[in-house]
Amino acid sequence: MNLHTQWMTVMLMLMSGLALGLVFDSYRVVAGQFKFPRWTLPVFDLLYWLAATVFVFQMLVKGNQGELRFYVVLGLAAGAWLYAVFLSRITIAIMKWLVTALKAVWRFAMRCVHVLIVLPLKAILTGGKALTFFFISSAMFLLKIVLQCLRPLWLLIAWLFRPLVMPLWNRFGMTERCKSTWRGMISAGKRISAWPISVCRQMRRFLDLFRRKR
């Protein structure tokens, strides 16, 4: 192995030490700022050292075909020491600033989503619920008025045609059929009137879940 190859390997190990220090400080700042759970830290540490081992081995293969010599360890240690002395504080400060800026951008984006999407959806749901209740109440009120207005006419018609209709009516069991049909109509009306309320509740639960996750 000639001198040029040895110096090239030392420089590669020096740069590898600098890179490992940079990545380690960046990972440490990100984990601290985003408050990773404690149980995840050993996992990330293991992944970091595995990746660092693979990276250093690749650099060593490029430098001297993977031969482990004393100057390899010396160059790697020198790179890590230079980074710790001259670049560590700068890297930590820059990473903290980047994380703070990223958090600010994320909060702004979530605020925009809340103002432009969540609040209009809540307003639409509230308005839709109010309109649904208004239309249903109005329809029921008008129906009652119409039925009250038609009641005298219905009583007169029933009194006139009762002698002719009642025998056939009783023979075919129309009373029970009408009662059953009326109960079915009432049940269907209740289900239809309850559907918008159910939809509003589901959407409200979704919005509450979205806010809790945010």
PDB file of N, CA and C in Angstrom, residues 12-107:
ATOM      1  N   LEU A  12     -10.363  10.136   4.405  1.00  0.00           N
ATOM      2  CA  LEU A  12     -11.720   9.588   4.398  1.00  0.00           C
ATOM      3  C   LEU A  12     -12.207   9.298   5.817  1.00  0.00           C
ATOM      4  N   MET A  13     -11.324   8.759   6.648  1.00  0.00           N
ATOM      5  CA  MET A  13     -11.705   8.489   8.030  1.00  0.00           C
ATOM      6  C   MET A  13     -11.929   9.790   8.801  1.00  0.00           C
ATOM      7  N   LEU A  14     -11.121  10.800   8.488  1.00  0.00           N
ATOM      8  CA  LEU A  14     -11.307  12.100   9.130  1.00  0.00           C
ATOM      9  C   LEU A  14     -12.681  12.682   8.787  1.00  0.00           C
ATOM     10  N   MET A  15     -13.039  12.633   7.512  1.00  0.00           N
ATOM     11  CA  MET A  15     -14.348  13.123   7.089  1.00  0.00           C
ATOM     12  C   MET A  15     -15.476  12.257   7.659  1.00  0.00           C
ATOM     13  N   SER A  16     -15.217  10.963   7.785  1.00  0.00           N
ATOM     14  CA  SER A  16     -16.228  10.082   8.373  1.00  0.00           C
ATOM     15  C   SER A  16     -16.474  10.436   9.830  1.00  0.00           C
ATOM     16  N   GLY A  17     -15.399  10.729  10.573  1.00  0.00           N
ATOM     17  CA  GLY A  17     -15.569  11.146  11.966  1.00  0.00           C
ATOM     18  C   GLY A  17     -16.368  12.430  12.084  1.00  0.00           C
ATOM     19  N   LEU A  18     -16.083  13.388  11.195  1.00  0.00           N
ATOM     20  CA  LEU A  18     -16.861  14.629  11.191  1.00  0.00           C
ATOM     21  C   LEU A  18     -18.333  14.360  10.877  1.00  0.00           C
ATOM     22  N   ALA A  19     -18.578  13.508   9.879  1.00  0.00           N
ATOM     23  CA  ALA A  19     -19.957  13.209   9.485  1.00  0.00           C
ATOM     24  C   ALA A  19     -20.715  12.486  10.596  1.00  0.00           C
ATOM     25  N   LEU A  20     -20.054  11.551  11.265  1.00  0.00           N
ATOM     26  CA  LEU A  20     -20.721  10.828  12.352  1.00  0.00           C
ATOM     27  C   LEU A  20     -21.071  11.762  13.505  1.00  0.00           C
ATOM     28  N   GLY A  21     -20.169  12.679  13.820  1.00  0.00           N
ATOM     29  CA  GLY A  21     -20.474  13.653  14.870  1.00  0.00           C
ATOM     30  C   GLY A  21     -21.634  14.560  14.490  1.00  0.00           C
ATOM     31  N   LEU A  22     -21.658  14.989  13.229  1.00  0.00           N
ATOM     32  CA  LEU A  22     -22.749  15.844  12.759  1.00  0.00           C
ATOM     33  C   LEU A  22     -24.093  15.127  12.844  1.00  0.00           C
ATOM     34  N   VAL A  23     -24.131  13.895  12.381  1.00  0.00           N
ATOM     35  CA  VAL A  23     -25.386  13.133  12.410  1.00  0.00           C
ATOM     36  C   VAL A  23     -25.819  12.852  13.846  1.00  0.00           C
ATOM     37  N   PHE A  24     -24.857  12.543  14.714  1.00  0.00           N
ATOM     38  CA  PHE A  24     -25.207  12.226  16.097  1.00  0.00           C
ATOM     39  C   PHE A  24     -25.797  13.440  16.810  1.00  0.00           C
ATOM     40  N   ASP A  25     -25.171  14.604  16.644  1.00  0.00           N
ATOM     41  CA  ASP A  25     -25.711  15.810  17.278  1.00  0.00           C
ATOM     42  C   ASP A  25     -27.079  16.176  16.705  1.00  0.00           C
ATOM     43  N   SER A  26     -27.239  16.017  15.402  1.00  0.00           N
ATOM     44  CA  SER A  26     -28.537  16.323  14.784  1.00  0.00           C
ATOM     45  C   SER A  26     -29.622  15.400  15.325  1.00  0.00           C
ATOM     46  N   TYR A  27     -29.293  14.129  15.416  1.00  0.00           N
ATOM     47  CA  TYR A  27     -30.257  13.164  15.965  1.00  0.00           C
ATOM     48  C   TYR A  27     -30.589  13.478  17.423  1.00  0.00           C
ATOM     49  N   ARG A  28     -29.579  13.853  18.192  1.00  0.00           N
ATOM     50  CA  ARG A  28     -29.810  14.153  19.604  1.00  0.00           C
ATOM     51  C   ARG A  28     -30.702  15.385  19.770  1.00  0.00           C
ATOM     52  N   VAL A  29     -30.474  16.414  18.966  1.00  0.00           N
ATOM     53  CA  VAL A  29     -31.292  17.625  19.050  1.00  0.00           C
ATOM     54  C   VAL A  29     -32.731  17.335  18.630  1.00  0.00           C
ATOM     55  N   VAL A  30     -32.901  16.601  17.540  1.00  0.00           N
ATOM     56  CA  VAL A  30     -34.250  16.284  17.064  1.00  0.00           C
ATOM     57  C   VAL A  30     -35.005  15.453  18.100  1.00  0.00           C
ATOM     58  N   ALA A  31     -34.329  14.463  18.682  1.00  0.00           N
ATOM     59  CA  ALA A  31     -34.979  13.628  19.693  1.00  0.00           C
ATOM     60  C   ALA A  31     -35.370  14.437  20.920  1.00  0.00           C
ATOM     61  N   GLY A  32     -34.525  15.394  21.295  1.00  0.00           N
ATOM     62  CA  GLY A  32     -34.845  16.212  22.461  1.00  0.00           C
ATOM     63  C   GLY A  32     -35.939  17.227  22.195  1.00  0.00           C
ATOM     64  N   GLN A  33     -35.905  17.855  21.027  1.00  0.00           N
ATOM     65  CA  GLN A  33     -36.894  18.884  20.719  1.00  0.00           C
ATOM     66  C   GLN A  33     -38.280  18.298  20.486  1.00  0.00           C
ATOM     67  N   PHE A  34     -38.337  17.156  19.832  1.00  0.00           N
ATOM     68  CA  PHE A  34     -39.631  16.528  19.562  1.00  0.00           C
ATOM     69  C   PHE A  34     -40.065  15.576  20.673  1.00  0.00           C
ATOM     70  N   LYS A  35     -39.237  15.444  21.712  1.00  0.00           N
ATOM     71  CA  LYS A  35     -39.581  14.665  22.903  1.00  0.00           C
ATOM     72  C   LYS A  35     -39.984  13.235  22.546  1.00  0.00           C
ATOM     73  N   PHE A  36     -39.037  12.538  21.944  1.00  0.00           N
ATOM     74  CA  PHE A  36     -39.279  11.130  21.629  1.00  0.00           C
ATOM     75  C   PHE A  36     -39.498  10.341  22.922  1.00  0.00           C
ATOM     76  N   PRO A  37     -40.347   9.327  22.908  1.00  0.00           N
ATOM     77  CA  PRO A  37     -40.501   8.473  24.100  1.00  0.00           C
ATOM     78  C   PRO A  37     -39.170   7.824  24.488  1.00  0.00           C
ATOM     79  N   ARG A  38     -39.001   7.624  25.777  1.00  0.00           N
ATOM     80  CA  ARG A  38     -37.728   7.088  26.268  1.00  0.00           C
ATOM     81  C   ARG A  38     -37.427   5.700  25.704  1.00  0.00           C
ATOM     82  N   TRP A  39     -38.471   4.903  25.517  1.00  0.00           N
ATOM     83  CA  TRP A  39     -38.221   3.537  25.051  1.00  0.00           C
ATOM     84  C   TRP A  39     -37.734   3.502  23.606  1.00  0.00           C
ATOM     85  N   THR A  40     -37.937   4.598  22.856  1.00  0.00           N
ATOM     86  CA  THR A  40     -37.471   4.614  21.467  1.00  0.00           C
ATOM     87  C   THR A  40     -36.000   5.004  21.346  1.00  0.00           C
ATOM     88  N   LEU A  41     -35.451   5.651  22.370  1.00  0.00           N
ATOM     89  CA  LEU A  41     -34.066   6.130  22.270  1.00  0.00           C
ATOM     90  C   LEU A  41     -33.057   4.993  22.100  1.00  0.00           C
ATOM     91  N   PRO A  42     -33.143   3.902  22.877  1.00  0.00           N
ATOM     92  CA  PRO A  42     -32.198   2.800  22.616  1.00  0.00           C
ATOM     93  C   PRO A  42     -32.325   2.221  21.209  1.00  0.00           C
ATOM     94  N   VAL A  43     -33.535   2.189  20.698  1.00  0.00           N
ATOM     95  CA  VAL A  43     -33.734   1.667  19.337  1.00  0.00           C
ATOM     96  C   VAL A  43     -33.044   2.564  18.323  1.00  0.00           C
ATOM     97  N   PHE A  44     -33.244   3.880  18.459  1.00  0.00           N
ATOM     98  CA  PHE A  44     -32.604   4.814  17.529  1.00  0.00           C
ATOM     99  C   PHE A  44     -31.086   4.814  17.696  1.00  0.00           C
ATOM    100  N   ASP A  45     -30.616   4.660  18.938  1.00  0.00           N
ATOM    101  CA  ASP A  45     -29.165   4.567  19.149  1.00  0.00           C
ATOM    102  C   ASP A  45     -28.580   3.355  18.428  1.00  0.00           C
ATOM    103  N   LEU A  46     -29.268   2.235  18.552  1.00  0.00           N
ATOM    104  CA  LEU A  46     -28.793   1.023  17.873  1.00  0.00           C
ATOM    105  C   LEU A  46     -28.785   1.211  16.359  1.00  0.00           C
ATOM    106  N   LEU A  47     -29.851   1.817  15.836  1.00  0.00           N
ATOM    107  CA  LEU A  47     -29.902   2.067  14.393  1.00  0.00           C
ATOM    108  C   LEU A  47     -28.791   3.018  13.957  1.00  0.00           C
ATOM    109  N   TYR A  48     -28.517   4.022  14.793  1.00  0.00           N
ATOM    110  CA  TYR A  48     -27.452   4.964  14.452  1.00  0.00           C
ATOM    111  C   TYR A  48     -26.102   4.263  14.365  1.00  0.00           C
ATOM    112  N   TRP A  49     -25.792   3.452  15.363  1.00  0.00           N
ATOM    113  CA  TRP A  49     -24.480   2.801  15.363  1.00  0.00           C
ATOM    114  C   TRP A  49     -24.374   1.748  14.262  1.00  0.00           C
ATOM    115  N   LEU A  50     -25.461   1.094  13.945  1.00  0.00           N
ATOM    116  CA  LEU A  50     -25.424   0.165  12.811  1.00  0.00           C
ATOM    117  C   LEU A  50     -25.162   0.910  11.507  1.00  0.00           C
ATOM    118  N   ALA A  51     -25.872   2.019  11.312  1.00  0.00           N
ATOM    119  CA  ALA A  51     -25.659   2.814  10.103  1.00  0.00           C
ATOM    120  C   ALA A  51     -24.252   3.394  10.071  1.00  0.00           C
ATOM    121  N   ALA A  52     -23.747   3.831  11.238  1.00  0.00           N
ATOM    122  CA  ALA A  52     -22.389   4.377  11.295  1.00  0.00           C
ATOM    123  C   ALA A  52     -21.357   3.309  10.942  1.00  0.00           C
ATOM    124  N   THR A  53     -21.569   2.097  11.425  1.00  0.00           N
ATOM    125  CA  THR A  53     -20.635   1.007  11.112  1.00  0.00           C
ATOM    126  C   THR A  53     -20.607   0.717   9.616  1.00  0.00           C
ATOM    127  N   VAL A  54     -21.786   0.650   9.021  1.00  0.00           N
ATOM    128  CA  VAL A  54     -21.856   0.393   7.579  1.00  0.00           C
ATOM    129  C   VAL A  54     -21.201   1.527   6.798  1.00  0.00           C
ATOM    130  N   PHE A  55     -21.454   2.764   7.219  1.00  0.00           N
ATOM    131  CA  PHE A  55     -20.888   3.921   6.524  1.00  0.00           C
ATOM    132  C   PHE A  55     -19.357   3.928   6.605  1.00  0.00           C
ATOM    133  N   VAL A  56     -18.819   3.704   7.802  1.00  0.00           N
ATOM    134  CA  VAL A  56     -17.361   3.702   7.969  1.00  0.00           C
ATOM    135  C   VAL A  56     -16.729   2.564   7.180  1.00  0.00           C
ATOM    136  N   PHE A  57     -17.374   1.420   7.174  1.00  0.00           N
ATOM    137  CA  PHE A  57     -16.824   0.287   6.417  1.00  0.00           C
ATOM    138  C   PHE A  57     -16.800   0.594   4.920  1.00  0.00           C
ATOM    139  N   GLN A  58     -17.840   1.237   4.415  1.00  0.00           N
ATOM    140  CA  GLN A  58     -17.855   1.597   2.998  1.00  0.00           C
ATOM    141  C   GLN A  58     -16.743   2.593   2.671  1.00  0.00           C
ATOM    142  N   MET A  59     -16.552   3.576   3.563  1.00  0.00           N
ATOM    143  CA  MET A  59     -15.459   4.527   3.339  1.00  0.00           C
ATOM    144  C   MET A  59     -14.096   3.825   3.385  1.00  0.00           C
ATOM    145  N   LEU A  60     -13.979   2.857   4.288  1.00  0.00           N
ATOM    146  CA  LEU A  60     -12.723   2.122   4.397  1.00  0.00           C
ATOM    147  C   LEU A  60     -12.466   1.277   3.152  1.00  0.00           C
ATOM    148  N   VAL A  61     -13.515   0.698   2.600  1.00  0.00           N
ATOM    149  CA  VAL A  61     -13.365  -0.076   1.367  1.00  0.00           C
ATOM    150  C   VAL A  61     -12.926   0.822   0.223  1.00  0.00           C
ATOM    151  N   LYS A  62     -13.482   2.021   0.152  1.00  0.00           N
ATOM    152  CA  LYS A  62     -13.077   2.946  -0.905  1.00  0.00           C
ATOM    153  C   LYS A  62     -11.641   3.421  -0.723  1.00  0.00           C
ATOM    154  N   GLY A  63     -11.215   3.511   0.552  1.00  0.00           N
ATOM    155  CA  GLY A  63      -9.873   4.036   0.801  1.00  0.00           C
ATOM    156  C   GLY A  63      -8.773   3.017   0.596  1.00  0.00           C
ATOM    157  N   ASN A  64      -8.870   1.865   1.252  1.00  0.00           N
ATOM    158  CA  ASN A  64      -7.772   0.886   1.174  1.00  0.00           C
ATOM    159  C   ASN A  64      -8.275  -0.549   1.069  1.00  0.00           C
ATOM    160  N   GLN A  65      -9.412  -0.717   0.404  1.00  0.00           N
ATOM    161  CA  GLN A  65      -9.967  -2.051   0.171  1.00  0.00           C
ATOM    162  C   GLN A  65     -10.377  -2.755   1.467  1.00  0.00           C
ATOM    163  N   GLY A  66     -10.697  -1.982   2.501  1.00  0.00           N
ATOM    164  CA  GLY A  66     -11.226  -2.551   3.729  1.00  0.00           C
ATOM    165  C   GLY A  66     -10.194  -3.026   4.723  1.00  0.00           C
ATOM    166  N   GLU A  67      -8.947  -2.637   4.576  1.00  0.00           N
ATOM    167  CA  GLU A  67      -7.912  -3.062   5.525  1.00  0.00           C
ATOM    168  C   GLU A  67      -7.940  -2.162   6.759  1.00  0.00           C
ATOM    169  N   LEU A  68      -8.030  -2.781   7.921  1.00  0.00           N
ATOM    170  CA  LEU A  68      -8.091  -2.042   9.178  1.00  0.00           C
ATOM    171  C   LEU A  68      -6.675  -1.849   9.715  1.00  0.00           C
ATOM    172  N   ARG A  69      -6.242  -0.582   9.739  1.00  0.00           N
ATOM    173  CA  ARG A  69      -4.906  -0.248  10.234  1.00  0.00           C
ATOM    174  C   ARG A  69      -5.032   0.762  11.378  1.00  0.00           C
ATOM    175  N   PHE A  70      -3.896   1.014  12.019  1.00  0.00           N
ATOM    176  CA  PHE A  70      -3.901   1.938  13.151  1.00  0.00           C
ATOM    177  C   PHE A  70      -4.281   3.350  12.719  1.00  0.00           C
ATOM    178  N   TYR A  71      -3.768   3.777  11.566  1.00  0.00           N
ATOM    179  CA  TYR A  71      -4.063   5.137  11.111  1.00  0.00           C
ATOM    180  C   TYR A  71      -5.539   5.308  10.754  1.00  0.00           C
ATOM    181  N   VAL A  72      -6.237   4.205  10.472  1.00  0.00           N
ATOM    182  CA  VAL A  72      -7.680   4.287  10.214  1.00  0.00           C
ATOM    183  C   VAL A  72      -8.416   4.723  11.478  1.00  0.00           C
ATOM    184  N   VAL A  73      -8.108   4.049  12.585  1.00  0.00           N
ATOM    185  CA  VAL A  73      -8.724   4.411  13.863  1.00  0.00           C
ATOM    186  C   VAL A  73      -8.307   5.813  14.275  1.00  0.00           C
ATOM    187  N   LEU A  74      -7.039   6.147  14.035  1.00  0.00           N
ATOM    188  CA  LEU A  74      -6.541   7.472  14.392  1.00  0.00           C
ATOM    189  C   LEU A  74      -7.257   8.564  13.600  1.00  0.00           C
ATOM    190  N   GLY A  75      -7.448   8.348  12.304  1.00  0.00           N
ATOM    191  CA  GLY A  75      -8.145   9.342  11.483  1.00  0.00           C
ATOM    192  C   GLY A  75      -9.598   9.501  11.889  1.00  0.00           C
ATOM    193  N   LEU A  76     -10.259   8.392  12.202  1.00  0.00           N
ATOM    194  CA  LEU A  76     -11.656   8.459  12.634  1.00  0.00           C
ATOM    195  C   LEU A  76     -11.787   9.205  13.960  1.00  0.00           C
ATOM    196  N   ALA A  77     -10.895   8.904  14.902  1.00  0.00           N
ATOM    197  CA  ALA A  77     -10.928   9.585  16.196  1.00  0.00           C
ATOM    198  C   ALA A  77     -10.596  11.064  16.042  1.00  0.00           C
ATOM    199  N   ALA A  78      -9.640  11.393  15.153  1.00  0.00           N
ATOM    200  CA  ALA A  78      -9.280  12.790  14.934  1.00  0.00           C
ATOM    201  C   ALA A  78     -10.452  13.574  14.345  1.00  0.00           C
ATOM    202  N   GLY A  79     -11.178  12.960  13.411  1.00  0.00           N
ATOM    203  CA  GLY A  79     -12.343  13.635  12.842  1.00  0.00           C
ATOM    204  C   GLY A  79     -13.419  13.890  13.878  1.00  0.00           C
ATOM    205  N   ALA A  80     -13.687  12.893  14.723  1.00  0.00           N
ATOM    206  CA  ALA A  80     -14.684  13.072  15.775  1.00  0.00           C
ATOM    207  C   ALA A  80     -14.246  14.144  16.769  1.00  0.00           C
ATOM    208  N   TRP A  81     -12.942  14.185  17.089  1.00  0.00           N
ATOM    209  CA  TRP A  81     -12.439  15.189  18.039  1.00  0.00           C
ATOM    210  C   TRP A  81     -12.528  16.591  17.449  1.00  0.00           C
ATOM    211  N   LEU A  82     -12.148  16.747  16.191  1.00  0.00           N
ATOM    212  CA  LEU A  82     -12.238  18.059  15.543  1.00  0.00           C
ATOM    213  C   LEU A  82     -13.685  18.552  15.496  1.00  0.00           C
ATOM    214  N   TYR A  83     -14.588  17.643  15.210  1.00  0.00           N
ATOM    215  CA  TYR A  83     -15.995  18.049  15.179  1.00  0.00           C
ATOM    216  C   TYR A  83     -16.461  18.477  16.565  1.00  0.00           C
ATOM    217  N   ALA A  84     -16.133  17.696  17.592  1.00  0.00           N
ATOM    218  CA  ALA A  84     -16.576  18.014  18.949  1.00  0.00           C
ATOM    219  C   ALA A  84     -16.021  19.351  19.424  1.00  0.00           C
ATOM    220  N   VAL A  85     -14.814  19.696  19.007  1.00  0.00           N
ATOM    221  CA  VAL A  85     -14.183  20.930  19.479  1.00  0.00           C
ATOM    222  C   VAL A  85     -14.672  22.144  18.699  1.00  0.00           C
ATOM    223  N   PHE A  86     -14.777  22.036  17.384  1.00  0.00           N
ATOM    224  CA  PHE A  86     -15.010  23.220  16.555  1.00  0.00           C
ATOM    225  C   PHE A  86     -16.434  23.330  15.987  1.00  0.00           C
ATOM    226  N   LEU A  87     -17.118  22.232  15.784  1.00  0.00           N
ATOM    227  CA  LEU A  87     -18.384  22.285  15.045  1.00  0.00           C
ATOM    228  C   LEU A  87     -19.607  21.848  15.845  1.00  0.00           C
ATOM    229  N   SER A  88     -19.407  21.222  16.977  1.00  0.00           N
ATOM    230  CA  SER A  88     -20.550  20.656  17.701  1.00  0.00           C
ATOM    231  C   SER A  88     -21.534  21.734  18.140  1.00  0.00           C
ATOM    232  N   ARG A  89     -21.039  22.796  18.764  1.00  0.00           N
ATOM    233  CA  ARG A  89     -21.937  23.849  19.243  1.00  0.00           C
ATOM    234  C   ARG A  89     -22.670  24.534  18.095  1.00  0.00           C
ATOM    235  N   ILE A  90     -21.952  24.769  17.011  1.00  0.00           N
ATOM    236  CA  ILE A  90     -22.587  25.415  15.855  1.00  0.00           C
ATOM    237  C   ILE A  90     -23.687  24.525  15.285  1.00  0.00           C
ATOM    238  N   THR A  91     -23.392  23.233  15.172  1.00  0.00           N
ATOM    239  CA  THR A  91     -24.387  22.301  14.640  1.00  0.00           C
ATOM    240  C   THR A  91     -25.621  22.236  15.527  1.00  0.00           C
ATOM    241  N   ILE A  92     -25.412  22.167  16.835  1.00  0.00           N
ATOM    242  CA  ILE A  92     -26.547  22.098  17.759  1.00  0.00           C
ATOM    243  C   ILE A  92     -27.402  23.356  17.659  1.00  0.00           C
ATOM    244  N   ALA A  93     -26.750  24.524  17.580  1.00  0.00           N
ATOM    245  CA  ALA A  93     -27.502  25.781  17.473  1.00  0.00           C
ATOM    246  C   ALA A  93     -28.308  25.828  16.174  1.00  0.00           C
ATOM    247  N   ILE A  94     -27.683  25.423  15.076  1.00  0.00           N
ATOM    248  CA  ILE A  94     -28.385  25.438  13.789  1.00  0.00           C
ATOM    249  C   ILE A  94     -29.559  24.458  13.796  1.00  0.00           C
ATOM    250  N   MET A  95     -29.344  23.277  14.345  1.00  0.00           N
ATOM    251  CA  MET A  95     -30.418  22.280  14.378  1.00  0.00           C
ATOM    252  C   MET A  95     -31.577  22.737  15.259  1.00  0.00           C
ATOM    253  N   LYS A  96     -31.261  23.375  16.392  1.00  0.00           N
ATOM    254  CA  LYS A  96     -32.337  23.891  17.239  1.00  0.00           C
ATOM    255  C   LYS A  96     -33.136  24.961  16.508  1.00  0.00           C
ATOM    256  N   TRP A  97     -32.430  25.817  15.775  1.00  0.00           N
ATOM    257  CA  TRP A  97     -33.132  26.853  15.012  1.00  0.00           C
ATOM    258  C   TRP A  97     -34.010  26.223  13.931  1.00  0.00           C
ATOM    259  N   LEU A  98     -33.482  25.209  13.253  1.00  0.00           N
ATOM    260  CA  LEU A  98     -34.267  24.549  12.212  1.00  0.00           C
ATOM    261  C   LEU A  98     -35.502  23.861  12.789  1.00  0.00           C
ATOM    262  N   VAL A  99     -35.335  23.200  13.934  1.00  0.00           N
ATOM    263  CA  VAL A  99     -36.478  22.525  14.554  1.00  0.00           C
ATOM    264  C   VAL A  99     -37.521  23.545  15.005  1.00  0.00           C
ATOM    265  N   THR A 100     -37.054  24.655  15.582  1.00  0.00           N
ATOM    266  CA  THR A 100     -37.987  25.708  15.998  1.00  0.00           C
ATOM    267  C   THR A 100     -38.743  26.276  14.801  1.00  0.00           C
ATOM    268  N   ALA A 101     -38.017  26.508  13.703  1.00  0.00           N
ATOM    269  CA  ALA A 101     -38.674  27.015  12.495  1.00  0.00           C
ATOM    270  C   ALA A 101     -39.670  25.999  11.943  1.00  0.00           C
ATOM    271  N   LEU A 102     -39.288  24.729  11.979  1.00  0.00           N
ATOM    272  CA  LEU A 102     -40.192  23.684  11.489  1.00  0.00           C
ATOM    273  C   LEU A 102     -41.452  23.605  12.343  1.00  0.00           C
ATOM    274  N   LYS A 103     -41.295  23.722  13.660  1.00  0.00           N
ATOM    275  CA  LYS A 103     -42.466  23.718  14.539  1.00  0.00           C
ATOM    276  C   LYS A 103     -43.370  24.914  14.258  1.00  0.00           C
ATOM    277  N   ALA A 104     -42.751  26.076  14.022  1.00  0.00           N
ATOM    278  CA  ALA A 104     -43.549  27.268  13.730  1.00  0.00           C
ATOM    279  C   ALA A 104     -44.326  27.098  12.426  1.00  0.00           C
ATOM    280  N   VAL A 105     -43.662  26.544  11.418  1.00  0.00           N
ATOM    281  CA  VAL A 105     -44.348  26.306  10.142  1.00  0.00           C
ATOM    282  C   VAL A 105     -45.487  25.305  10.322  1.00  0.00           C
ATOM    283  N   TRP A 106     -45.245  24.263  11.118  1.00  0.00           N
ATOM    284  CA  TRP A 106     -46.281  23.257  11.358  1.00  0.00           C
ATOM    285  C   TRP A 106     -47.478  23.858  12.096  1.00  0.00           C
ATOM    286  N   ARG A 107     -47.195  24.682  13.117  1.00  0.00           N
ATOM    287  CA  ARG A 107     -48.298  25.325  13.839  1.00  0.00           C
ATOM    288  C   ARG A 107     -49.085  26.258  12.923  1.00  0.00           C
TER     289      ARG A 107
END
